[in-house]
PDB file of C-alpha atoms in Angstrom:
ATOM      1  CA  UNK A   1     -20.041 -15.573 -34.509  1.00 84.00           C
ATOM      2  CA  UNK A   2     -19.824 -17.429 -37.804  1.00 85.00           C
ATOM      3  CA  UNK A   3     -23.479 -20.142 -38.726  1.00 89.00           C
ATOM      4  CA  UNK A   4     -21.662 -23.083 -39.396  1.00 85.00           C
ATOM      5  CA  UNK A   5     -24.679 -25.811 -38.654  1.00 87.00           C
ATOM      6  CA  UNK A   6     -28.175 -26.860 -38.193  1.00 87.00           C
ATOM      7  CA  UNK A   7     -29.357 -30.035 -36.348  1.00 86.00           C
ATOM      8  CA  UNK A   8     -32.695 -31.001 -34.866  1.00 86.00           C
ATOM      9  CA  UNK A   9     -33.682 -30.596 -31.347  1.00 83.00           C
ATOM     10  CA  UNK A  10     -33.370 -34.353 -30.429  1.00 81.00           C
ATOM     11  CA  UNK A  11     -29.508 -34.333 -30.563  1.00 80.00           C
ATOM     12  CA  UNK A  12     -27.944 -33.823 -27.854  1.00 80.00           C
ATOM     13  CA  UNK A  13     -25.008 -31.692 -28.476  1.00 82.00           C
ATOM     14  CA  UNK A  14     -24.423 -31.360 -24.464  1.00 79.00           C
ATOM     15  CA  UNK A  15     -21.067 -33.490 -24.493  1.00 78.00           C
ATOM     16  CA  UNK A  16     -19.610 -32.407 -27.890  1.00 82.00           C
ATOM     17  CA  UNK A  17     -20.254 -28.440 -26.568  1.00 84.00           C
ATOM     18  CA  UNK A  18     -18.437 -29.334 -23.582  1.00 77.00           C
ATOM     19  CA  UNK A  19     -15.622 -30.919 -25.719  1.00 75.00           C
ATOM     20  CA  UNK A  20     -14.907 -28.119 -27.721  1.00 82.00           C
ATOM     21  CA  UNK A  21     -14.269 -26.077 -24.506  1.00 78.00           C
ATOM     22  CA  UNK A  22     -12.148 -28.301 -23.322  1.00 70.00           C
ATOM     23  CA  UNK A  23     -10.069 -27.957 -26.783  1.00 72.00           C
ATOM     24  CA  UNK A  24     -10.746 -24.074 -26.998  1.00 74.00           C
ATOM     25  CA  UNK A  25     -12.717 -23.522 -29.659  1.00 84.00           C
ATOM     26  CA  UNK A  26     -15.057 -20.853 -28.567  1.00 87.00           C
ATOM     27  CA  UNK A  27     -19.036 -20.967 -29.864  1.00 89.00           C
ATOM     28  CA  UNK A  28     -22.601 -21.242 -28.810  1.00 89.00           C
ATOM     29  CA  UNK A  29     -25.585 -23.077 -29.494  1.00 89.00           C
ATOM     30  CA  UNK A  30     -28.786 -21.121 -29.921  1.00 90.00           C
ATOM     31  CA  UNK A  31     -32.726 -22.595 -30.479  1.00 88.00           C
ATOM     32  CA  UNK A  32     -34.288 -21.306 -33.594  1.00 86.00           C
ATOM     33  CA  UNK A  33     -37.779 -22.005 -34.894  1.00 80.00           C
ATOM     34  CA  UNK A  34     -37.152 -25.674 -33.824  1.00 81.00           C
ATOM     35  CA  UNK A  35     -33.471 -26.012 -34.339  1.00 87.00           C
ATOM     36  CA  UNK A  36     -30.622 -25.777 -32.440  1.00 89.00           C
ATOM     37  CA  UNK A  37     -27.609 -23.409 -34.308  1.00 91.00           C
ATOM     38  CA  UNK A  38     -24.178 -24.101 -33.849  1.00 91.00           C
ATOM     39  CA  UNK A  39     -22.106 -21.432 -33.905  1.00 91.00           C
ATOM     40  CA  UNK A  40     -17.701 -20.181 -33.740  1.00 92.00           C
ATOM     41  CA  UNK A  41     -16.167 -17.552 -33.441  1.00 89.00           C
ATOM     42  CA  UNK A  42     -13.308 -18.223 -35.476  1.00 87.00           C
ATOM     43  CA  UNK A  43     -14.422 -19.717 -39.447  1.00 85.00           C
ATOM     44  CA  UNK A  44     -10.835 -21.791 -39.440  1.00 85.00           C
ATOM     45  CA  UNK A  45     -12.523 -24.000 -37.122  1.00 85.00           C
ATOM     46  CA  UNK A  46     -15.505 -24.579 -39.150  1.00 87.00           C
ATOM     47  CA  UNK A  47     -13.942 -27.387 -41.135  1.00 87.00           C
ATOM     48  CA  UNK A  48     -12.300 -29.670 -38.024  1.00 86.00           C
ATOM     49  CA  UNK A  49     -15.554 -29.080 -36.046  1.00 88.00           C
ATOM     50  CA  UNK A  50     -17.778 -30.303 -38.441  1.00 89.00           C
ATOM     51  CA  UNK A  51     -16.076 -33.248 -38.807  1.00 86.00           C
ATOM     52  CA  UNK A  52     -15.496 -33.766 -35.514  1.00 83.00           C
ATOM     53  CA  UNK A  53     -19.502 -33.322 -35.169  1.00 86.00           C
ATOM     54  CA  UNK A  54     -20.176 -35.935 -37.967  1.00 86.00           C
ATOM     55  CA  UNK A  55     -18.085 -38.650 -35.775  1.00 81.00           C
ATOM     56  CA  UNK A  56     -19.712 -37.884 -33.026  1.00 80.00           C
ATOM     57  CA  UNK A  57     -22.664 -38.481 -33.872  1.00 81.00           C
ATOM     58  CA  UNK A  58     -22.420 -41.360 -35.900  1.00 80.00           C
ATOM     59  CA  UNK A  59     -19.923 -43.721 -33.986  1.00 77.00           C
ATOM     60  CA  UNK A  60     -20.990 -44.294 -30.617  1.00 76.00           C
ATOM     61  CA  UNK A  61     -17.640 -45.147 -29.129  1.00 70.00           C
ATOM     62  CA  UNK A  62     -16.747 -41.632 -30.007  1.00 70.00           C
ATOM     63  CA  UNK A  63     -19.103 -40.225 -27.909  1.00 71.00           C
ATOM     64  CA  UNK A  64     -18.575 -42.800 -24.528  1.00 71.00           C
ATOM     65  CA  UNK A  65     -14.918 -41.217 -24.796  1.00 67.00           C
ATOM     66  CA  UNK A  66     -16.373 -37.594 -24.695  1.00 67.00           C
ATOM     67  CA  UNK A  67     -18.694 -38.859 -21.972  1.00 68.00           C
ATOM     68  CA  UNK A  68     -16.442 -40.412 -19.886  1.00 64.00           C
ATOM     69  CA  UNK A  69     -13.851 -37.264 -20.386  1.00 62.00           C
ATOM     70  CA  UNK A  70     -16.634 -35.351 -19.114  1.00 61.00           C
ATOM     71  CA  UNK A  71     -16.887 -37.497 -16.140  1.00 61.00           C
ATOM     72  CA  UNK A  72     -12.919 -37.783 -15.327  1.00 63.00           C
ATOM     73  CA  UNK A  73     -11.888 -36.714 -12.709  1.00 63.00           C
ATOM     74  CA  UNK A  74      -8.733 -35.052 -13.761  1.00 67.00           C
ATOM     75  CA  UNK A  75     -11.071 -33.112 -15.935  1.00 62.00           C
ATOM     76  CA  UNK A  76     -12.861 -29.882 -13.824  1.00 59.00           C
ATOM     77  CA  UNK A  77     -15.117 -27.583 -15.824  1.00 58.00           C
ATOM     78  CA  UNK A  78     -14.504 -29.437 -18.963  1.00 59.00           C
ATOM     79  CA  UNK A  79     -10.459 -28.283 -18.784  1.00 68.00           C
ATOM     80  CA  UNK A  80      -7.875 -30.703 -17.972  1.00 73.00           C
ATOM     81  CA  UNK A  81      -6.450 -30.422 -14.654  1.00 75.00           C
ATOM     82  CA  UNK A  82      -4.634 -33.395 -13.122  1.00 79.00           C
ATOM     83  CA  UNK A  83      -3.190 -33.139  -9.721  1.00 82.00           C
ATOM     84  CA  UNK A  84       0.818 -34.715  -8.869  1.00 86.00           C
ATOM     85  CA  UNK A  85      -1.288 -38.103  -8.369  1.00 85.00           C
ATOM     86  CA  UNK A  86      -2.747 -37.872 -12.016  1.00 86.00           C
ATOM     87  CA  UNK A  87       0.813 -37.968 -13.547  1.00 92.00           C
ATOM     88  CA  UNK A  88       3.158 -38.752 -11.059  1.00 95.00           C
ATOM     89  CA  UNK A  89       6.235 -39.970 -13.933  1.00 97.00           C
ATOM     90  CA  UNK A  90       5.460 -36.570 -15.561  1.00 97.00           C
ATOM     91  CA  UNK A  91       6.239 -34.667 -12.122  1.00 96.00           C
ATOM     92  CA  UNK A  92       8.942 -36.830 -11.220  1.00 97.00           C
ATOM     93  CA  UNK A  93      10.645 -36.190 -15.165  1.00 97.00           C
ATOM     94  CA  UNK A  94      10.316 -31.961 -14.567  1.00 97.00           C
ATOM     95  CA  UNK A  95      11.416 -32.266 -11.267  1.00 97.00           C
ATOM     96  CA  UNK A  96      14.583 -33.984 -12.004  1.00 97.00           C
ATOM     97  CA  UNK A  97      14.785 -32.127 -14.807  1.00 97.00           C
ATOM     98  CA  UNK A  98      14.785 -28.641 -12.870  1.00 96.00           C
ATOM     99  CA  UNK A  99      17.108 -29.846  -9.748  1.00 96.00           C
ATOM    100  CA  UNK A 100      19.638 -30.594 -13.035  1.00 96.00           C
ATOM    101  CA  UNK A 101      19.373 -27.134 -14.153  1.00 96.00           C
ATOM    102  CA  UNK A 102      20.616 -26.029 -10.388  1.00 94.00           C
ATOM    103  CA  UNK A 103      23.386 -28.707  -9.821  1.00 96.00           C
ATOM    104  CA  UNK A 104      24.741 -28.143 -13.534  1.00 96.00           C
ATOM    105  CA  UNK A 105      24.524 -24.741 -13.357  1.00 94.00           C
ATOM    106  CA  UNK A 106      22.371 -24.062 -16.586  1.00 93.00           C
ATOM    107  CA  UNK A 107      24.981 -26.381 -18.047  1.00 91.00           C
ATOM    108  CA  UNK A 108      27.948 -24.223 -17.069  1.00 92.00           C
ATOM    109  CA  UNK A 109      30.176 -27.071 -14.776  1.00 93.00           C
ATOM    110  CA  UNK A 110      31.640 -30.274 -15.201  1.00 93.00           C
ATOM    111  CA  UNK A 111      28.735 -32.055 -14.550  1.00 95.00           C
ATOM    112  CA  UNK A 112      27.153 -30.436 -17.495  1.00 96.00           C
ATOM    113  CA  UNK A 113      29.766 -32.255 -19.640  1.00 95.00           C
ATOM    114  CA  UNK A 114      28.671 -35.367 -18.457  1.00 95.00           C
ATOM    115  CA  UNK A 115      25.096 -35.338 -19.445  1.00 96.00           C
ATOM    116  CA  UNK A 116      26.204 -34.190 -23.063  1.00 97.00           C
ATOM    117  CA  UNK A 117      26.402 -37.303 -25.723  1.00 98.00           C
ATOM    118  CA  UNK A 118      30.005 -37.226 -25.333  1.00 97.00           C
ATOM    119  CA  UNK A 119      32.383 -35.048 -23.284  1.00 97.00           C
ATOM    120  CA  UNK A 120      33.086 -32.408 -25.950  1.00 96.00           C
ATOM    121  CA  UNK A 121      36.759 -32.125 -23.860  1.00 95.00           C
ATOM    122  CA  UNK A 122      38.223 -35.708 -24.722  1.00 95.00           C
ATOM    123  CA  UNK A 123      37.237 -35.897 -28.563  1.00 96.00           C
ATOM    124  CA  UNK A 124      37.372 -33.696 -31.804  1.00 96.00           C
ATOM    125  CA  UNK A 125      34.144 -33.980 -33.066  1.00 96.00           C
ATOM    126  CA  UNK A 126      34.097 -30.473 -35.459  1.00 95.00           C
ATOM    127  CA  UNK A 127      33.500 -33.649 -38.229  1.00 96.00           C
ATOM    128  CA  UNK A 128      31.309 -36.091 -38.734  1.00 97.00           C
ATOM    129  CA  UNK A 129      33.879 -38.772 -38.666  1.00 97.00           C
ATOM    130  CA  UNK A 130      34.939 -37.569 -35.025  1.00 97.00           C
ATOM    131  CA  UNK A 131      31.934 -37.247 -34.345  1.00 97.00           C
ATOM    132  CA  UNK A 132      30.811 -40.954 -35.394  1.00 97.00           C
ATOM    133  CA  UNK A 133      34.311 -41.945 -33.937  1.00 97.00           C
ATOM    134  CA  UNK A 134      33.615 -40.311 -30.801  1.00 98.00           C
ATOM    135  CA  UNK A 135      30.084 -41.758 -30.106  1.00 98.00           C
ATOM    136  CA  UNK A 136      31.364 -45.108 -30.696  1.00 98.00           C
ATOM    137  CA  UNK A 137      34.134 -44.831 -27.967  1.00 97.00           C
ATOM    138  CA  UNK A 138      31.827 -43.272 -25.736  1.00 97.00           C
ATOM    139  CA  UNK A 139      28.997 -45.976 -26.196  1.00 97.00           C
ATOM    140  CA  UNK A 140      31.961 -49.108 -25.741  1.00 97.00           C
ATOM    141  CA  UNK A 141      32.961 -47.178 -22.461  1.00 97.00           C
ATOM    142  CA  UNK A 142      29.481 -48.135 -20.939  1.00 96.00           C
ATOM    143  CA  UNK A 143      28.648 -44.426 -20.776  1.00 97.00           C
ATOM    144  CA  UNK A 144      24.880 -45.198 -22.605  1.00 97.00           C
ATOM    145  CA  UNK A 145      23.107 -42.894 -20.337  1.00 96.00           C
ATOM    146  CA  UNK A 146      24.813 -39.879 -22.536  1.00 97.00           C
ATOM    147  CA  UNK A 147      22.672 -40.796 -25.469  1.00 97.00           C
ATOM    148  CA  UNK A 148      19.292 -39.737 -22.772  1.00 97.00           C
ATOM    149  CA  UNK A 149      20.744 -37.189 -20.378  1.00 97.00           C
ATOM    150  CA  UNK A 150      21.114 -34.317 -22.814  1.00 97.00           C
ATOM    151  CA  UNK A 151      17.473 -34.406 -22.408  1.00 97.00           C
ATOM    152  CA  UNK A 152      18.504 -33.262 -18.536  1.00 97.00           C
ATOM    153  CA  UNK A 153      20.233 -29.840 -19.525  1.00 96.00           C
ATOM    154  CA  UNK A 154      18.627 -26.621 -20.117  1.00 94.00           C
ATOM    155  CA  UNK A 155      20.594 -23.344 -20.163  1.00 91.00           C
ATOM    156  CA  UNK A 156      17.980 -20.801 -19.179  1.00 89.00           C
ATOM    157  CA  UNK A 157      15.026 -20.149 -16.666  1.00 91.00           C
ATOM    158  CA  UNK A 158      13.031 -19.820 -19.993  1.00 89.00           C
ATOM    159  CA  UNK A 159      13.762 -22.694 -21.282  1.00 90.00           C
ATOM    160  CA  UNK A 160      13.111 -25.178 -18.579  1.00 95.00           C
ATOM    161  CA  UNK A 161      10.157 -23.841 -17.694  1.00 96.00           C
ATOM    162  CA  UNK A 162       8.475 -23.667 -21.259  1.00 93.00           C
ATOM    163  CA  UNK A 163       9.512 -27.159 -21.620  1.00 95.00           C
ATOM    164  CA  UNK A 164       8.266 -28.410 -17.894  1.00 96.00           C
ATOM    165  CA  UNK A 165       4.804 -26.600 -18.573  1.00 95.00           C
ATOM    166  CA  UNK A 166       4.588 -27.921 -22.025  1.00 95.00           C
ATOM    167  CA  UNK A 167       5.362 -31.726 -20.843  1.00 96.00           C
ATOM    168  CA  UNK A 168       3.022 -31.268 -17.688  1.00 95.00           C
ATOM    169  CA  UNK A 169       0.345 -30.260 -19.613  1.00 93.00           C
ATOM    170  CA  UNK A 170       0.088 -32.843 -23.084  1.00 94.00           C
ATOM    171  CA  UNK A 171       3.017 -35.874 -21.113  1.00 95.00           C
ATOM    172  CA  UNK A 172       0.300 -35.895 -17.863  1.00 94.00           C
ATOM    173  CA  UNK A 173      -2.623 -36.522 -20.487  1.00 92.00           C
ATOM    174  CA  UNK A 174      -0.648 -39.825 -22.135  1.00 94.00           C
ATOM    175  CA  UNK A 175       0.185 -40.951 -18.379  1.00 94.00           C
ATOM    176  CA  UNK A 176      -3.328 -40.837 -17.894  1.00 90.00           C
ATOM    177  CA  UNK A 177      -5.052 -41.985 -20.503  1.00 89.00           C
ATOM    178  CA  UNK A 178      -2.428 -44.472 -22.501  1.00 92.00           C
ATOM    179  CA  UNK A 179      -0.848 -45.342 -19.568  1.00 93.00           C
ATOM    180  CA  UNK A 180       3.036 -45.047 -17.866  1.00 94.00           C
ATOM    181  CA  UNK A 181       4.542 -47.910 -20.803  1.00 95.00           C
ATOM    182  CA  UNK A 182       3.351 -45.869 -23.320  1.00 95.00           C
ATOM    183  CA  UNK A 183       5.131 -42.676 -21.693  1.00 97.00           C
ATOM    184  CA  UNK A 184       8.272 -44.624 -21.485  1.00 97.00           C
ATOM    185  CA  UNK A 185       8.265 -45.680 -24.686  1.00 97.00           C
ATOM    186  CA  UNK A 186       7.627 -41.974 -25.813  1.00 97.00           C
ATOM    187  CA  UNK A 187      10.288 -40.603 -23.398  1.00 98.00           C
ATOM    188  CA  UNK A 188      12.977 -43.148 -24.644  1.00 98.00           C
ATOM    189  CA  UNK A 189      12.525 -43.268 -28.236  1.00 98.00           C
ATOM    190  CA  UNK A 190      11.829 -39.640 -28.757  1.00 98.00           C
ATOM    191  CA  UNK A 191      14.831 -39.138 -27.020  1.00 98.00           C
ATOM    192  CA  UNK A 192      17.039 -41.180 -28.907  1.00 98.00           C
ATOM    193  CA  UNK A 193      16.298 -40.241 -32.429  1.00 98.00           C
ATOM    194  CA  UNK A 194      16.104 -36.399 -31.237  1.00 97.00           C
ATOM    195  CA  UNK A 195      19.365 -36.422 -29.324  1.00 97.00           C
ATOM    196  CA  UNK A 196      20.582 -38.306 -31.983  1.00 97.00           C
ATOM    197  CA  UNK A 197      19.908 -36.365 -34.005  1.00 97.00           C
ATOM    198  CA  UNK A 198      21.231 -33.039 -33.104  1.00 97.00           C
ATOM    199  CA  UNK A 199      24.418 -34.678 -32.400  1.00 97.00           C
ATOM    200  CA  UNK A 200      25.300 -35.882 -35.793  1.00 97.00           C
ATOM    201  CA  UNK A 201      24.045 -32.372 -36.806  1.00 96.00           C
ATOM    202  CA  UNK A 202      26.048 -30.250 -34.520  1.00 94.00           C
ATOM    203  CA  UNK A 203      28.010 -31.911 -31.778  1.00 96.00           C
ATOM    204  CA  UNK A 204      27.482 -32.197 -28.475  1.00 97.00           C
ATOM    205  CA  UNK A 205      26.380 -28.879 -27.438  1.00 95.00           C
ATOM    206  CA  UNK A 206      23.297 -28.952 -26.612  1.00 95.00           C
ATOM    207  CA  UNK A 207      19.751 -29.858 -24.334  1.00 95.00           C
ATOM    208  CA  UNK A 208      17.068 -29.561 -22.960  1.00 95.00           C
ATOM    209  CA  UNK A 209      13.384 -31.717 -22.556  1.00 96.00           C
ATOM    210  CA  UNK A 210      12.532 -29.632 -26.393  1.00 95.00           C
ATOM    211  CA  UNK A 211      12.959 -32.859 -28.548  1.00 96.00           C
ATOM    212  CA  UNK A 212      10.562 -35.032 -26.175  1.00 97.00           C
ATOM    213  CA  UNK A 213       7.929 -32.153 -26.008  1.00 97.00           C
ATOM    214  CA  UNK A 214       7.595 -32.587 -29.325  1.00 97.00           C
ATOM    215  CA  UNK A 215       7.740 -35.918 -29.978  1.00 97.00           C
ATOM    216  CA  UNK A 216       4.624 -35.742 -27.876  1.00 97.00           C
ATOM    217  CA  UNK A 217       3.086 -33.714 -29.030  1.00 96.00           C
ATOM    218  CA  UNK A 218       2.737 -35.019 -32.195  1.00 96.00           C
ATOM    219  CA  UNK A 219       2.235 -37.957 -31.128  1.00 97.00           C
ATOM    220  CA  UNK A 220      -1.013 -36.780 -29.012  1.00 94.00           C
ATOM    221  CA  UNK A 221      -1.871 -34.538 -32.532  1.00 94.00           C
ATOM    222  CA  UNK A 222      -1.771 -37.507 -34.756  1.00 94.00           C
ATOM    223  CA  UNK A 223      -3.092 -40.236 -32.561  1.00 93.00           C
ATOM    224  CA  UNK A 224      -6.051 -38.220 -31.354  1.00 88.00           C
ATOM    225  CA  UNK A 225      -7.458 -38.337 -35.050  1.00 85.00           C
ATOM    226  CA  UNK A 226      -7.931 -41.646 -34.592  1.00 82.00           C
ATOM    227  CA  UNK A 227      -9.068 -41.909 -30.906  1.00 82.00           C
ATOM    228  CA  UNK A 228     -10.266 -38.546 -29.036  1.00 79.00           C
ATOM    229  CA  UNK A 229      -9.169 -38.256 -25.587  1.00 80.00           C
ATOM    230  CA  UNK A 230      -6.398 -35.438 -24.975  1.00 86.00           C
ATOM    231  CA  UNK A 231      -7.375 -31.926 -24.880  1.00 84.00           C
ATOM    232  CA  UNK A 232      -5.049 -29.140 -26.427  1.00 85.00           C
ATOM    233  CA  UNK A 233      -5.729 -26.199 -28.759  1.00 83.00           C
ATOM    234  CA  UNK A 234      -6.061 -26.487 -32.326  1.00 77.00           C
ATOM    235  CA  UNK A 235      -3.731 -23.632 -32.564  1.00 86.00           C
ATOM    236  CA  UNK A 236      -0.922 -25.290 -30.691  1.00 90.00           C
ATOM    237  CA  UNK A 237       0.391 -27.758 -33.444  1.00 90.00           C
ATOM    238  CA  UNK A 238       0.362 -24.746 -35.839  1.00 92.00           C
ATOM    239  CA  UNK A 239       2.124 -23.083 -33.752  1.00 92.00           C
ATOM    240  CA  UNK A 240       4.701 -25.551 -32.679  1.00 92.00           C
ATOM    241  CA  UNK A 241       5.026 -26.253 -36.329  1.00 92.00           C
ATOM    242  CA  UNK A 242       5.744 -22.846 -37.109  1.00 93.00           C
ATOM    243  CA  UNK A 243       8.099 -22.026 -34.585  1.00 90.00           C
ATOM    244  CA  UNK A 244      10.124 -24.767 -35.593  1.00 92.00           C
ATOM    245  CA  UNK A 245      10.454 -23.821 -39.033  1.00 92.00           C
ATOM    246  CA  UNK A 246      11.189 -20.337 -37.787  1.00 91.00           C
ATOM    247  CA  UNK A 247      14.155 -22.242 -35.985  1.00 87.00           C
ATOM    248  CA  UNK A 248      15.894 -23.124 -39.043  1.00 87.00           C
ATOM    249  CA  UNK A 249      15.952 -19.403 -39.969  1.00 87.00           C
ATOM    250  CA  UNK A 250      18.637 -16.281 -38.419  1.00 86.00           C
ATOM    251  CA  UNK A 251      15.908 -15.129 -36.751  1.00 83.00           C
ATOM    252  CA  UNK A 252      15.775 -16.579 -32.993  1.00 77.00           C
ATOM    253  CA  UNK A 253      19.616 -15.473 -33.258  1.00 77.00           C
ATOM    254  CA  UNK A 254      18.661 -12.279 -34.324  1.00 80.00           C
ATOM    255  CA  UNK A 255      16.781 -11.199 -31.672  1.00 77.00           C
ATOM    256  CA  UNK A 256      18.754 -13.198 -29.214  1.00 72.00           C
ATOM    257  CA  UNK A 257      17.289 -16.582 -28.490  1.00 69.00           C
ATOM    258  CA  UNK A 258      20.622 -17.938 -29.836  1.00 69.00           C
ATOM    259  CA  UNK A 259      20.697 -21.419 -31.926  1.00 75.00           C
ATOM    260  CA  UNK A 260      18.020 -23.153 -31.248  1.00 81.00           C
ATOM    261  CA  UNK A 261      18.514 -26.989 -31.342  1.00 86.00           C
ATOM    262  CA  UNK A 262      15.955 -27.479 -34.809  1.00 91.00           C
ATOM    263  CA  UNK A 263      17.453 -30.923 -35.640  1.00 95.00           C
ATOM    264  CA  UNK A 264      16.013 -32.302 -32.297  1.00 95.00           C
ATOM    265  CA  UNK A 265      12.725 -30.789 -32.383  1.00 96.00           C
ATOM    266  CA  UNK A 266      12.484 -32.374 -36.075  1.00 96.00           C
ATOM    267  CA  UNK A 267      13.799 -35.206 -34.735  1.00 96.00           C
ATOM    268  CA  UNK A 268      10.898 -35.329 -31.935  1.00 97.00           C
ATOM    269  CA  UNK A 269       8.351 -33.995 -33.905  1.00 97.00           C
ATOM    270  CA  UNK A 270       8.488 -37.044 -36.511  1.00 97.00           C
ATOM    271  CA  UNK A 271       9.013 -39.650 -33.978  1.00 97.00           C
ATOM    272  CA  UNK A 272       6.100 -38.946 -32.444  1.00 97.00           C
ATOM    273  CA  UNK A 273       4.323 -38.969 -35.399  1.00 97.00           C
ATOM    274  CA  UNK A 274       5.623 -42.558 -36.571  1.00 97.00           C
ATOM    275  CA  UNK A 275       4.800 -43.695 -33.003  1.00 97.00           C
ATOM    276  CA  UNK A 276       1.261 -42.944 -33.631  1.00 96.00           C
ATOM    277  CA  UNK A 277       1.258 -44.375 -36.337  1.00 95.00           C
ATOM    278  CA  UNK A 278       2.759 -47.623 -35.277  1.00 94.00           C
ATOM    279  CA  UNK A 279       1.722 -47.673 -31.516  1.00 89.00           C
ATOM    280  CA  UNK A 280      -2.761 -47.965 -31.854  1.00 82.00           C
ATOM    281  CA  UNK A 281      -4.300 -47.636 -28.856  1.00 80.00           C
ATOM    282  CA  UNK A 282      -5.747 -50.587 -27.113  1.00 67.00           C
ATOM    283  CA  UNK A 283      -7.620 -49.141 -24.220  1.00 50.00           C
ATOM    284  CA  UNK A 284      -7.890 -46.159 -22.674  1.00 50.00           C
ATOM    285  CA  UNK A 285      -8.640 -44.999 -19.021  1.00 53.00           C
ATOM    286  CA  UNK A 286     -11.096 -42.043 -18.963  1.00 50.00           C
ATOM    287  CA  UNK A 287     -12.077 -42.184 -14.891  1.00 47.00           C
TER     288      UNK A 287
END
């Protein structure tokens, strides 16, 4: 355990402690010689945590929203863990999303093609011109649902369920605290611009819920700086960061992940971000 700081008994560091379980970050606070010692495990942390400690103690609306997370009722132990009723847009998203996996075959049938931005069988799209060319018939056919569904497809057990887990766990948290509109809004534009995307990139072949997961999760990253109320690991964003630079590389192919679809993640990732940025939050639910 790393010293990182020294406050005076009369603070009441009850709620933040409880806080930082709830976003992982393991430490203790001790008594000594009048003091109470804060203390983490890992040093990385010392820099976020402080400042995280320095707003909450000197904006009070800061800590109400710790409070009343500690009072939620999706919140047990100070971990977040809504029930189907918490987030029922979130359950009713995966489940779709993982009957479409078993009526498309992990993408392998003819309904497959028709959740894809275009049906890769009626156009040449191996240009960006075809591609363009193709899109724009597709969209003045009334087929606009194309430029969404790809979100619907998912070629592997892995895949949909590292995606479903990942949008249970940060999509149920917006649901709950910024509301269904805001998810919509998430959903939809992330959507777009990822599928979008990937299209122009590389065609039509591709899927999966990837592009939204991380559309929202930056979104949650960015927007909780601003106004604390979703509960994740530090390490998470790093890692999702990471991993999506590592998708740009031969390496997933390498070892047999195949092409991953990088443009849409990017695509997500920044969306999110720019919603964050341009979507404040009003007011929050907490219980």
């Amino acid at each position: 355990m790393y010293r990182v700081k020294q406050l005076d008994t009369t603070v009441n560091l009850a709620g933040f402690s409880r806080w930082l379980n709830g976003q992982g970050v393991t430490h203790r606070i001790t008594e000594e010689g009048g003091f109470q010692v804060l203390w983490l495990e890992d040093p990385a942390h010392a820099e976020p945590v402080l400042s995280a400690l320095d707003r909450f103690m000197a904006e009070p609306e800061i800590r109400e929203a710790v409070d009343r997370q500690n009072r939620s009722p999706v919140f047990v132990g100070g971990r977040w863990q809504p029930s189907p009723r918490h987030a029922p847009l979130v359950l009713g998203i995966i489940v779709f999303a993982v009957t479409m996996v078993w009526l498309t075959a992990m993408g392998q049938n003819e309904l497959a093609a028709s959740l894809m931005v275009i049906d890769p069988r009626d156009y040449d799209w191996s240009t960006m011109a075809g591609r363009i060319e193709a899109l724009t018939a597709t969209l003045a056919s009334g087929q606009v649902w194309r430029l969404l569904t790809p979100d619907f497809l998912h070629f592997s057990w892995t895949h949909i369920i590292f995606n479903s887990v990942m949008l249970w766990f940060l999509g149920s948290q917006i649901e709950w605290f910024d509301g269904r509109a805001r998810l919509i809004m998430l959903f939809v534009i992330t959507s777009l611009i990822s599928n979008g995307l990937q299209y122009f990139v590389s065609g039509p072949l591709f899927g999966g819920l990837s592009g939204v997961v991380y559309g929202i999760l930056g979104y949650c990253w960015l927007s909780q700086r601003s106004a604390p109320r979703f509960q994740f690991p530090p390490a998470l964003v790093t890692f999702a960061v990471a991993w999506m630079v590592i998708g740009f590389t031969p390496l997933p192919e390498m070892i047999g992940l195949g092409r991953m679809a990088n443009e849409a993640h990017l695509g997500g990732f920044v969306a999110g971000l720019a919603l964050a940025v341009v979507l404040p939050v009003k007011g929050r639910r907490g219980g």
